[in-house]
Coordinates of C-alpha atoms in Angstrom, one line a residue:
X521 CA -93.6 -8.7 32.1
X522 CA -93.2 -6.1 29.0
X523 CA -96.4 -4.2 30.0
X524 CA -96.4 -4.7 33.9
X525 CA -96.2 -1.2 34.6
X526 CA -98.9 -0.3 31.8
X527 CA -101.1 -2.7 33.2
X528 CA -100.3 -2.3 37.0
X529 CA -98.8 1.6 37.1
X530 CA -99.3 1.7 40.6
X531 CA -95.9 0.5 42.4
X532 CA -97.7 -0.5 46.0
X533 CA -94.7 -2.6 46.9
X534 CA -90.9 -2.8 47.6
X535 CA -91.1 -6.2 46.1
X536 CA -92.9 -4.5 42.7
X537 CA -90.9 -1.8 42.4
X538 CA -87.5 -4.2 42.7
X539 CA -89.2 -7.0 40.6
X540 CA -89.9 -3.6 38.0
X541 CA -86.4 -2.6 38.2
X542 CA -85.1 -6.1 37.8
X543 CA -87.0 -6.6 34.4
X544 CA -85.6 -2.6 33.1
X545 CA -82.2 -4.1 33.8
X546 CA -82.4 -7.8 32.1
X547 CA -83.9 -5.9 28.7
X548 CA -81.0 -3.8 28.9
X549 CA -78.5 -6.6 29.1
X550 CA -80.2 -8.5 26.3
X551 CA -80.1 -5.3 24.1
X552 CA -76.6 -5.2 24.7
X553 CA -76.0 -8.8 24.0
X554 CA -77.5 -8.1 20.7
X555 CA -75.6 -5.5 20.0
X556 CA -78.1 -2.7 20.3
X557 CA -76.5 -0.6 23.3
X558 CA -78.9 2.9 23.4
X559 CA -76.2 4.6 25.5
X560 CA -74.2 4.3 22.6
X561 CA -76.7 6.8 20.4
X562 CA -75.0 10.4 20.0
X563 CA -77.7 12.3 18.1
X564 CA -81.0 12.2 16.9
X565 CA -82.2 14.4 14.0
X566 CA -85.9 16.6 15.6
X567 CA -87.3 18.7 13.4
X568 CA -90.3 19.8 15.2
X569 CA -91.4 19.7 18.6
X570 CA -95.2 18.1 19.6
X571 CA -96.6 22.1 20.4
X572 CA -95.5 22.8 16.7
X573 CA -97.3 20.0 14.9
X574 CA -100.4 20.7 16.2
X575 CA -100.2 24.5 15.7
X576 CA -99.3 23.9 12.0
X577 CA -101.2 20.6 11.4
X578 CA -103.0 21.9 8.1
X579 CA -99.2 22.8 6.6
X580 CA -97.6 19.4 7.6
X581 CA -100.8 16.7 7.6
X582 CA -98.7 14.3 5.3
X583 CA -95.4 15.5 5.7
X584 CA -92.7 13.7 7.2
X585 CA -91.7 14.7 10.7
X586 CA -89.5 13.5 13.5
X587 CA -89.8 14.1 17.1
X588 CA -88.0 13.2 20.2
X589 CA -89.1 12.7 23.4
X590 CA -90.4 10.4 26.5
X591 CA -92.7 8.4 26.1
X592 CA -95.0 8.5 28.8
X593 CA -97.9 6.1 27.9
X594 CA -98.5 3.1 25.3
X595 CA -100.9 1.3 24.6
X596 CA -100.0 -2.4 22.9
X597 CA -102.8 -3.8 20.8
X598 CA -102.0 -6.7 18.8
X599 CA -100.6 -5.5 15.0
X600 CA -101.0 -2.0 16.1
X601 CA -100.4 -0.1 19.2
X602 CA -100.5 3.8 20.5
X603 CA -98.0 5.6 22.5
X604 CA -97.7 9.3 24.1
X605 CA -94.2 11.2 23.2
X606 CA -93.8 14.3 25.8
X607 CA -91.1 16.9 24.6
X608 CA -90.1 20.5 25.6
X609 CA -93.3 21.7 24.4
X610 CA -95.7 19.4 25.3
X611 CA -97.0 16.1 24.1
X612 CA -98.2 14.1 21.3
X613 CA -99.7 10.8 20.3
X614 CA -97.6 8.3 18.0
X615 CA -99.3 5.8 15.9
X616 CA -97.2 2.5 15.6
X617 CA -98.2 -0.6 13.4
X618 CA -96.2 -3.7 12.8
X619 CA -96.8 -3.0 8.5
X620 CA -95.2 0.4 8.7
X621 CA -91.8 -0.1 11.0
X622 CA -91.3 -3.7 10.3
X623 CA -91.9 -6.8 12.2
X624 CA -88.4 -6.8 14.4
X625 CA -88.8 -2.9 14.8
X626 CA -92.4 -3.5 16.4
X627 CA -91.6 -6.4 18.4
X628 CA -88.4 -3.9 20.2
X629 CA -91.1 -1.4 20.5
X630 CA -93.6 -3.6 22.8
X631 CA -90.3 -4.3 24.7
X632 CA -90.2 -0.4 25.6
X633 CA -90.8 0.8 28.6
X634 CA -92.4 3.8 30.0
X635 CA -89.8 6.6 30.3
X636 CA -87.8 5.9 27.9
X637 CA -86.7 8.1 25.5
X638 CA -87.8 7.7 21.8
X639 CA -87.3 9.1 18.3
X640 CA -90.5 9.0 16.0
X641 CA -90.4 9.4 12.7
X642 CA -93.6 9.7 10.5
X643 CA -96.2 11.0 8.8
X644 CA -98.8 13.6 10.4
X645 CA -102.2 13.2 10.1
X646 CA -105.4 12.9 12.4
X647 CA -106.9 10.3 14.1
X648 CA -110.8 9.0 13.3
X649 CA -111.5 11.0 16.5
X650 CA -109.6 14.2 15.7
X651 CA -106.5 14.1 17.6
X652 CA -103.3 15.2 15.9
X653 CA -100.8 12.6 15.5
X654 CA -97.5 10.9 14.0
X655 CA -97.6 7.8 12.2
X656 CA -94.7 5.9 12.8
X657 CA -92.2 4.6 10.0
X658 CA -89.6 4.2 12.6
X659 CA -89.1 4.3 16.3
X660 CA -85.4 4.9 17.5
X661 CA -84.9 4.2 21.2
X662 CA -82.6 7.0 22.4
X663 CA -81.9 6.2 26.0
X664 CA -83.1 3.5 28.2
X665 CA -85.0 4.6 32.0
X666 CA -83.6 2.0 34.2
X667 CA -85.9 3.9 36.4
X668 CA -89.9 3.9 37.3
X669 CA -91.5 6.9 37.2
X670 CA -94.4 7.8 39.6
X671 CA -98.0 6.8 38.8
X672 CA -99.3 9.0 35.6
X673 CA -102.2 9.6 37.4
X674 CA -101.1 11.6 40.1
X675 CA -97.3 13.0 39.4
X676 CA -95.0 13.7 42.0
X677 CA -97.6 15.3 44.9
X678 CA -95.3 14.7 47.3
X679 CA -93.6 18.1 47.6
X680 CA -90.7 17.6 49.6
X681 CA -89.5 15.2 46.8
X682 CA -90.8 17.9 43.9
X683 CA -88.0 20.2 45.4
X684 CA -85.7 17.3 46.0
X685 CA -85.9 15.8 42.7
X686 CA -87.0 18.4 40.1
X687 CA -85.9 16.4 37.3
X688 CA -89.0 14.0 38.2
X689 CA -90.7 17.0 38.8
X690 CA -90.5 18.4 35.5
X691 CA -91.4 15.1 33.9
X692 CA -95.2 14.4 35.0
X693 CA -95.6 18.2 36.4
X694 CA -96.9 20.0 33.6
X695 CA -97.2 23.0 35.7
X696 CA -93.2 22.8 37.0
X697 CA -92.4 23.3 33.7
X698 CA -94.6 26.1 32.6
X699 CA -93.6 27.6 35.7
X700 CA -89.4 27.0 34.6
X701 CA -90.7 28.0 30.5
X702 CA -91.7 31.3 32.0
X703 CA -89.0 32.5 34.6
X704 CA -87.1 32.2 31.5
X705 CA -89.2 34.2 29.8
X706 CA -89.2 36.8 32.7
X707 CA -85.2 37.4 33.1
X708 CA -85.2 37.1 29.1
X709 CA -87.6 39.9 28.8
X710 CA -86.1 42.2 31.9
X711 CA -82.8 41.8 29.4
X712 CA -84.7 43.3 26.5
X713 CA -86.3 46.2 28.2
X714 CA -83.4 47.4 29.9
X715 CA -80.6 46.8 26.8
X716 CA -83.3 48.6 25.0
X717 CA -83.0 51.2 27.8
X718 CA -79.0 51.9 26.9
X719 CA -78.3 50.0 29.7
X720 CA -75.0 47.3 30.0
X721 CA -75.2 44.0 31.7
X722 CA -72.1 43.3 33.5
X723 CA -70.6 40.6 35.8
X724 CA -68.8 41.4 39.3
X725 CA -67.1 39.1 42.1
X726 CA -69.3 36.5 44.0
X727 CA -66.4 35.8 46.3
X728 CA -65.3 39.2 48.3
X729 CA -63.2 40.1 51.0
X730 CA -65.8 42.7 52.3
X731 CA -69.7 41.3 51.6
X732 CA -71.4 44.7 52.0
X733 CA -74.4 46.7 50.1
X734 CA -77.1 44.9 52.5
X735 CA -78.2 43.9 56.0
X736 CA -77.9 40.4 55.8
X737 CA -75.3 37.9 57.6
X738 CA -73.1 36.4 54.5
X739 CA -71.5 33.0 54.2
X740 CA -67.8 32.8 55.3
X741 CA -65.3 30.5 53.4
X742 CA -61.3 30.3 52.9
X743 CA -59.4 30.2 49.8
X744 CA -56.4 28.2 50.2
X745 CA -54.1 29.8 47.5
X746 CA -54.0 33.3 49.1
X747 CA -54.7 31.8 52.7
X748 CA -57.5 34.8 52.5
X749 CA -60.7 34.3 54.5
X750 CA -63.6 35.5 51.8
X751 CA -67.3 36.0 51.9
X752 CA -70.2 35.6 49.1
X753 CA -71.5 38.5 48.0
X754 CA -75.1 39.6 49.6
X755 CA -75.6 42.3 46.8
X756 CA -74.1 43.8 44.3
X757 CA -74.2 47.0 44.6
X758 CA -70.5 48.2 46.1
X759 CA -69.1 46.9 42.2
X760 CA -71.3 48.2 40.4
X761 CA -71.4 52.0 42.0
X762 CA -67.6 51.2 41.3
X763 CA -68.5 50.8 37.5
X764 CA -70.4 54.6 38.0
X765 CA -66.8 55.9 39.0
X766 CA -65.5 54.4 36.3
X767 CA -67.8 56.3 33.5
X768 CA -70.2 53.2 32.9
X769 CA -73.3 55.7 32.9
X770 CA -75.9 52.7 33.0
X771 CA -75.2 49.1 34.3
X772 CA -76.9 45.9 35.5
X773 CA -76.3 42.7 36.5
X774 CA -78.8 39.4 37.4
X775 CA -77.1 37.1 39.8
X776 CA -76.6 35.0 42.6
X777 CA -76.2 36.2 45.9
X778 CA -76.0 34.3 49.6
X779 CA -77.2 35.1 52.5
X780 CA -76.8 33.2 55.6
X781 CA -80.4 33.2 57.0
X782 CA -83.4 31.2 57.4
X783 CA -85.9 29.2 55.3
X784 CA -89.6 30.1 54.4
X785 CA -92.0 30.5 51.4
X786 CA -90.2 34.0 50.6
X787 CA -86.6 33.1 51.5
X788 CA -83.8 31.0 50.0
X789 CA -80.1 31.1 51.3
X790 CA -78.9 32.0 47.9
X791 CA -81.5 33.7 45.2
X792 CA -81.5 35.6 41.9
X793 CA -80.7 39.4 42.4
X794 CA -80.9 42.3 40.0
X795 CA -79.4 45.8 40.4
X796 CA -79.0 48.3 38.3
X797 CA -77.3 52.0 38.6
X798 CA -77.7 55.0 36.5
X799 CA -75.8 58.4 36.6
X800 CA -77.2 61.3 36.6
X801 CA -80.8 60.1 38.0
X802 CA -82.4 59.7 41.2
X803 CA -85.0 57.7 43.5
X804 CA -87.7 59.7 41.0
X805 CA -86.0 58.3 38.2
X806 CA -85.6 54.7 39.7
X807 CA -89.4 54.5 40.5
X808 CA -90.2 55.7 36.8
X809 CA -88.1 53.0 35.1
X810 CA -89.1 50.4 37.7
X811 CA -93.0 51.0 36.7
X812 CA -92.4 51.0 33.3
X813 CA -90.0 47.6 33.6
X814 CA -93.2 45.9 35.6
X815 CA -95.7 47.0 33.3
X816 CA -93.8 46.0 30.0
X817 CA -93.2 42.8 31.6
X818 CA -96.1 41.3 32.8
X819 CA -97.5 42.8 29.0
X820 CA -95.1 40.4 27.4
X821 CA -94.8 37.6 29.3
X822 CA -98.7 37.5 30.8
X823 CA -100.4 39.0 27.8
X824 CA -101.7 41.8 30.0
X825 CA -100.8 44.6 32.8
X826 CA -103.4 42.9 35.5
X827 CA -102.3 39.8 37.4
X828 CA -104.0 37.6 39.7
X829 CA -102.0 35.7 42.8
X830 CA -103.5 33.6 45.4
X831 CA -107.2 35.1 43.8
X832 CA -106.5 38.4 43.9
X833 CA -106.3 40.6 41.6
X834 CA -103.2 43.4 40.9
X835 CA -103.1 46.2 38.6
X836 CA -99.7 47.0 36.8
X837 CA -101.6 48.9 34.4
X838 CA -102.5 51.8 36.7
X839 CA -100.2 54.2 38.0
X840 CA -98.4 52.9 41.5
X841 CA -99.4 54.8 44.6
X842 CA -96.5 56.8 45.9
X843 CA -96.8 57.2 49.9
X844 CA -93.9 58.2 52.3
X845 CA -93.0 55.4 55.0
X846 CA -94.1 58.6 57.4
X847 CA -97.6 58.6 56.0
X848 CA -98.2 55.1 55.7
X849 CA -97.3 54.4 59.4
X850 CA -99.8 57.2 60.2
X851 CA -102.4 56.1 57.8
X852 CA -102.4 52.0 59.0
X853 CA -101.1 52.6 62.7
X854 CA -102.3 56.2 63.5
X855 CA -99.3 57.1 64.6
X856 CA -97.5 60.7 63.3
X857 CA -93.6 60.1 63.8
X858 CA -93.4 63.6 62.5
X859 CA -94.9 64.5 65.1
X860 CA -92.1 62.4 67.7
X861 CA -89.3 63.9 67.8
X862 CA -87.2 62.1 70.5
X863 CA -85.6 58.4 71.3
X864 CA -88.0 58.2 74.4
X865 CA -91.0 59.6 72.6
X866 CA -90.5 57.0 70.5
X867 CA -90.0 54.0 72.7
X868 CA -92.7 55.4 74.6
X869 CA -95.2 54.7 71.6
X870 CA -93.7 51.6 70.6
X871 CA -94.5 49.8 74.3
X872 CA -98.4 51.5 74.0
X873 CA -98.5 49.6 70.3
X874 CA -96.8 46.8 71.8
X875 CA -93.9 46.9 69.2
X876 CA -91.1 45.6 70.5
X877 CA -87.7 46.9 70.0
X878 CA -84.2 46.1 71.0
X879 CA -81.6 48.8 72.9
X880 CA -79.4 49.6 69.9
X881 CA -83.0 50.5 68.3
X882 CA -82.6 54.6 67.6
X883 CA -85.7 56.4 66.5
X884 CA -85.9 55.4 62.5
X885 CA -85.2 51.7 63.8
X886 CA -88.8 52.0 65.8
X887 CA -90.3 53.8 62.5
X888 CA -89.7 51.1 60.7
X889 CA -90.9 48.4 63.2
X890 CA -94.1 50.4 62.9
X891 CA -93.8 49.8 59.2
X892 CA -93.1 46.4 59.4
X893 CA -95.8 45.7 61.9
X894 CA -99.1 47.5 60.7
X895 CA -98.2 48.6 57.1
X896 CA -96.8 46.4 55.0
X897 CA -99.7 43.5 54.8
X898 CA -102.0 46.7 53.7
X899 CA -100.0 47.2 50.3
X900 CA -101.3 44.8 47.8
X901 CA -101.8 46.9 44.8
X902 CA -98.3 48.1 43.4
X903 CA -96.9 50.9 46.1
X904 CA -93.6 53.1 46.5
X905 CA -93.0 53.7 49.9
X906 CA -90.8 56.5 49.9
X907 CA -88.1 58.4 52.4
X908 CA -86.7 56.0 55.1
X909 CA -85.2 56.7 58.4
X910 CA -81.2 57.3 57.8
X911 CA -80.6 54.6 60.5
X912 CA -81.8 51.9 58.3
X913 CA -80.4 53.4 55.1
X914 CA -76.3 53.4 55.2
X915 CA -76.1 54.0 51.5
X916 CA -78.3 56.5 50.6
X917 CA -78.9 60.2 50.2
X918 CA -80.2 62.5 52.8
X919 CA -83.4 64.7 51.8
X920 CA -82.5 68.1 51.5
X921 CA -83.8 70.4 54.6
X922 CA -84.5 66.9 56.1
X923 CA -81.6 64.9 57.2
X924 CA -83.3 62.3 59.3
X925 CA -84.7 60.9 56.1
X926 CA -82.7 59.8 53.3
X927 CA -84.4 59.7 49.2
X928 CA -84.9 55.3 49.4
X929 CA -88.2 53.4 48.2
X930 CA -89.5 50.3 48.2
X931 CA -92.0 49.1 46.1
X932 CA -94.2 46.7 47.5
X933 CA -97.0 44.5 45.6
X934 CA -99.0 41.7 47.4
X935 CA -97.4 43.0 51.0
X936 CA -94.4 41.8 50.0
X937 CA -91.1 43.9 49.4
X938 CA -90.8 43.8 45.4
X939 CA -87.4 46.3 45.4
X940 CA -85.3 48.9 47.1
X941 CA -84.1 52.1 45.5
X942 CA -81.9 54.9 46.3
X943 CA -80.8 58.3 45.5
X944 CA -77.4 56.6 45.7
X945 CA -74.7 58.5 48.4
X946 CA -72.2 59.4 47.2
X947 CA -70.5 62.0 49.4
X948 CA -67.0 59.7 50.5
X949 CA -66.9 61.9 53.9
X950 CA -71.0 61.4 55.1
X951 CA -70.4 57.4 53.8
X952 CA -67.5 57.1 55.8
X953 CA -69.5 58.3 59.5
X954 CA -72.5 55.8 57.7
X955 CA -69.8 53.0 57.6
X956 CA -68.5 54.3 61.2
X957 CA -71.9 53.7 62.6
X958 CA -72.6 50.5 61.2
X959 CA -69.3 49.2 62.5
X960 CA -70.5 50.1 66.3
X961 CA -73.6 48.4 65.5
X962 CA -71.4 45.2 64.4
X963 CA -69.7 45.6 67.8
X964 CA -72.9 45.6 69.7
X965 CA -74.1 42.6 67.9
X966 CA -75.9 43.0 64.7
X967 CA -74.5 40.5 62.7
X968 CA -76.4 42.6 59.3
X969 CA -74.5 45.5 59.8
X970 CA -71.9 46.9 56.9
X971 CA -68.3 47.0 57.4
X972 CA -65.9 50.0 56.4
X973 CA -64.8 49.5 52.7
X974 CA -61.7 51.4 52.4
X975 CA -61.8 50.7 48.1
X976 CA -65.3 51.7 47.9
X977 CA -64.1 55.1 49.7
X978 CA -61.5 55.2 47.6
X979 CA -63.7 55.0 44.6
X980 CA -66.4 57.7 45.8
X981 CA -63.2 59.8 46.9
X982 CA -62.7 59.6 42.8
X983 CA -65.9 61.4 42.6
X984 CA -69.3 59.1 41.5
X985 CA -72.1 61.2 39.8
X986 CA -75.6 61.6 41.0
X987 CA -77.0 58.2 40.8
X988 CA -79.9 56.1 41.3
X989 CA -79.9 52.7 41.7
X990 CA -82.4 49.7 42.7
X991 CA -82.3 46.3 44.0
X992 CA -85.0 43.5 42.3
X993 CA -85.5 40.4 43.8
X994 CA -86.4 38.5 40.7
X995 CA -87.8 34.9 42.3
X996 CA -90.1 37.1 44.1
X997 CA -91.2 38.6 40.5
X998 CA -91.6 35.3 39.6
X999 CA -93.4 33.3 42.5
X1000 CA -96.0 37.1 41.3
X1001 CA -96.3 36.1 37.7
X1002 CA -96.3 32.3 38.4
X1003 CA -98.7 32.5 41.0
X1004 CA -96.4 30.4 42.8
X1005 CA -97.0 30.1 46.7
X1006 CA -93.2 29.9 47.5
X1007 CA -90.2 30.6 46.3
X1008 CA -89.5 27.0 46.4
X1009 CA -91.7 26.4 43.3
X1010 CA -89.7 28.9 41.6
X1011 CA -86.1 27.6 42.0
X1012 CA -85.0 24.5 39.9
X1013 CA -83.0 23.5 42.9
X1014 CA -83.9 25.0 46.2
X1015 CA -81.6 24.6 49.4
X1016 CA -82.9 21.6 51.2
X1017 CA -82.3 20.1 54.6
X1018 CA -80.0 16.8 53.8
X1019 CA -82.3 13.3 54.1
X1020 CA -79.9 12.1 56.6

């Protein structure tokens, strides 16, 4: 039964798989019997990774490695044998023969099993049909899989359990990992550009008595040592306009934040947020940076400024169109809201467009149902969309000489929201009729509206500099440079629904 799975991979059976599992278990109890518990190893000593070797084969052919990994294939022939270690960085063939690790040490190595985990040590050199590899000296089993992993063939295609069980995931989905290897590499490089841009990364509350900065219903808990009823945070913003007050000219932070809403391919309760806030700027100045941040981005971590998703193509290297919500809803629904200038006018076009609208729905609500409705499946190359209604925009600046609009954008790539950006309010008296107004919104049901905070009033009442500030959300940058069709595929551990 040694090779079972090597011979058979496919587990069709209940009875295979337990009659697998049985046999995992049994070697495991005889190695311990023996003395040879592999729990009991601590640390192994790599010094290069598969990805490595094979980059810099002509310096180490003949020099003495040692890699660590899974081993994920082998191939038992007689005196000699073959076996495939996968690592971090990808995977390479090991070379094992009874003269070079000793008789005992190859007679525990035909007892491995697939998925265990496996220290090599050896010699590089290449194969009589060119493939880089490690001849063995010694094979160190690190850590026994009581486990059977899912048929090499095909990896884990189920995707329900990809989500479920990442780890597995990540083990025979080459792609997973790339994916994981790059989101890294996304936030890692977002960090560079902007500490390089003078700007600070800070850390603020995720638990909050007063979960404002966004339209989103938050999650409600109680902590027992105050007896305080608490939210989790649904942006960041209020603490870091705080830091502003405080004379912190140019901050960010990347971090959670919950919102208690549905599931789809673009939504996750809780996701990876990034906001950032700088004095003395505004929306201009937000839209600048946020170009420049794309471009540098996708130059590092892609190799180029033009990206492809779902086939089609998107230019970062270009300069981003710049169109005013205004102009967009007449360009895509040929209607001119500057051109309506009442409540009635407007629910008057909205029932001929068939855009339906609730009561509590004023005139910029209806604007931006338009938007919503015609525009926003339009804007696949990288787009500002400029000057919002003031109804839908509680933190932001009016336009000068134009009240009912307020100086917000959102840039929008693939016709999906990519970030939202402000001329950031900060007049204490206008926020407090903003807060006002979202409070009787609250009280006619809108469970997205703000609430009044009295500290954040406090704060602005201090005095807070003109600001801009902008709102990324980052798995959505990700699923863009991933080419990942949900945000699912870009979380190590997305929310699911419980099995039971």
């Amino acid at each position: 039964m040694d090779n079972a799975q090597e011979k058979n991979p496919s587990v069709t059976t209940e009875q295979d798989l337990h009659e697998l599992l049985r046999v995992r278990y049994e070697k495991l109890d005889e190695m311990k019997a023996q003395g040879k518990d592999p729990f009991e190893i601590t640390k192994y000593d790599q010094t290069h990774h598969s990805a490595e070797i094979k980059d810099d084969f002509d310096a180490l052919e003949g020099k003495t490695v040692s890699i660590a990994g899974r081993m994920m294939s082998k191939r038992i022939m007689g005196k000699a044998s073959f076996c495939n270690v996968q690592d971090l960085k990808g995977n390479i063939q090991c070379y094992v023969a009874r003269d070079s690790v000793g008789e005992e040490e190859y007679k525990a190595f035909k007892k491995l099993d697939i998925g265990d985990l496996v220290g090599v040590k050896g010699e590089v050199f290449r194969t009589r049909t060119g493939e880089v590899s490690v001849h063995a000296t010694e094979v160190t089993l690190l850590s026994k899989s009581l486990q059977i992993l899912p048929e090499k063939y095909h990896g884990l295609t189920n995707t329900d359990m990809r989500y479920r069980q990442r780890y597995v995931d990540l083990i025979m989905n080459e792609e997973a990992k790339t994916t994981f290897l790059r989101r890294s590499k996304i936030i890692s490089t977002i960090r560079r550009y902007l500490d390089g841009q003078g700007f600070m990364e800070v850390e603020t509350p995720m638990l909050v008595s007063n979960a404002g900065g966004a339209a989103a219903r938050p999650f409600e808990t109680h902590f027992n040592a105050l007896d305080l009823d608490v939210k989790l945070r649904i942006s960041l913003e209020l603490y870091l306009k705080r830091l502003i007050v405080g004379g912190m000219e140019k901050v960010y932070e990347i971090g959670r934040v919950f919102r208690n809403e549905g599931l789809d391919t673009r939504h996750n309760p809780e996701f990876t947020l990034m906001e950032l806030y700088q004095a003395y700027t505004d929306y201009h100045g937000m839209m600048d940076l946020t170009e420049n941040m794309f471009r540098y981005v996708a130059k590092e971590v892609l190799g180029t400024t033009t990206i492809t998703y779902n086939g089609v193509e998107m230019d970062l290297g270009k300069p981003f169109e710049r169109i005013t919500m205004v102009d967009a809803v007449k360009k895509y629904a040929g209607v001119d809201f500057n051109e309506i200038k009442t409540l009635e006018q407007a629910r008057a076009v909205a029932k001929e467009h068939h855009v339906e609208y609730e009561e509590r729905h004023l005139k910029g609500d209806i604007l931006n149902l338009f938007f919503e409705e015609f525009v926003e499946e339009h804007l696949i190359q990288p787009t500002f969309v400029m000057d919002h209604p003031i109804e839908i925009s509680p933190l932001t600046k009016k336009k000068p000489g134009n009240p009912e609009y307020v100086e917000r954008f959102e840039m929008f790539m693939n016709g999906w929201e990519m970030c939202n950006a402000y001329s950031e309010l900060n007049d204490p008296v206008d926020q407090r009729e903003r807060f006002k107004a979202q409070e009787a919104l609250l009280a006619q049901g809108d469970e997205e509206a703000n609430t009044t905070d009295e500290d954040f009033l406090y704060a602005l009442e201090l005095g807070m500099p003109p600001t801009g500030g902008i709102g990324y959300g980052i798995d959505r940058m990700v699923m863009l440079l991933t080419d990942s069709a949900s945000i699912r595929d870009v979380l190590l551990f997305p929310t699911m629904k419980p099995l039971d």
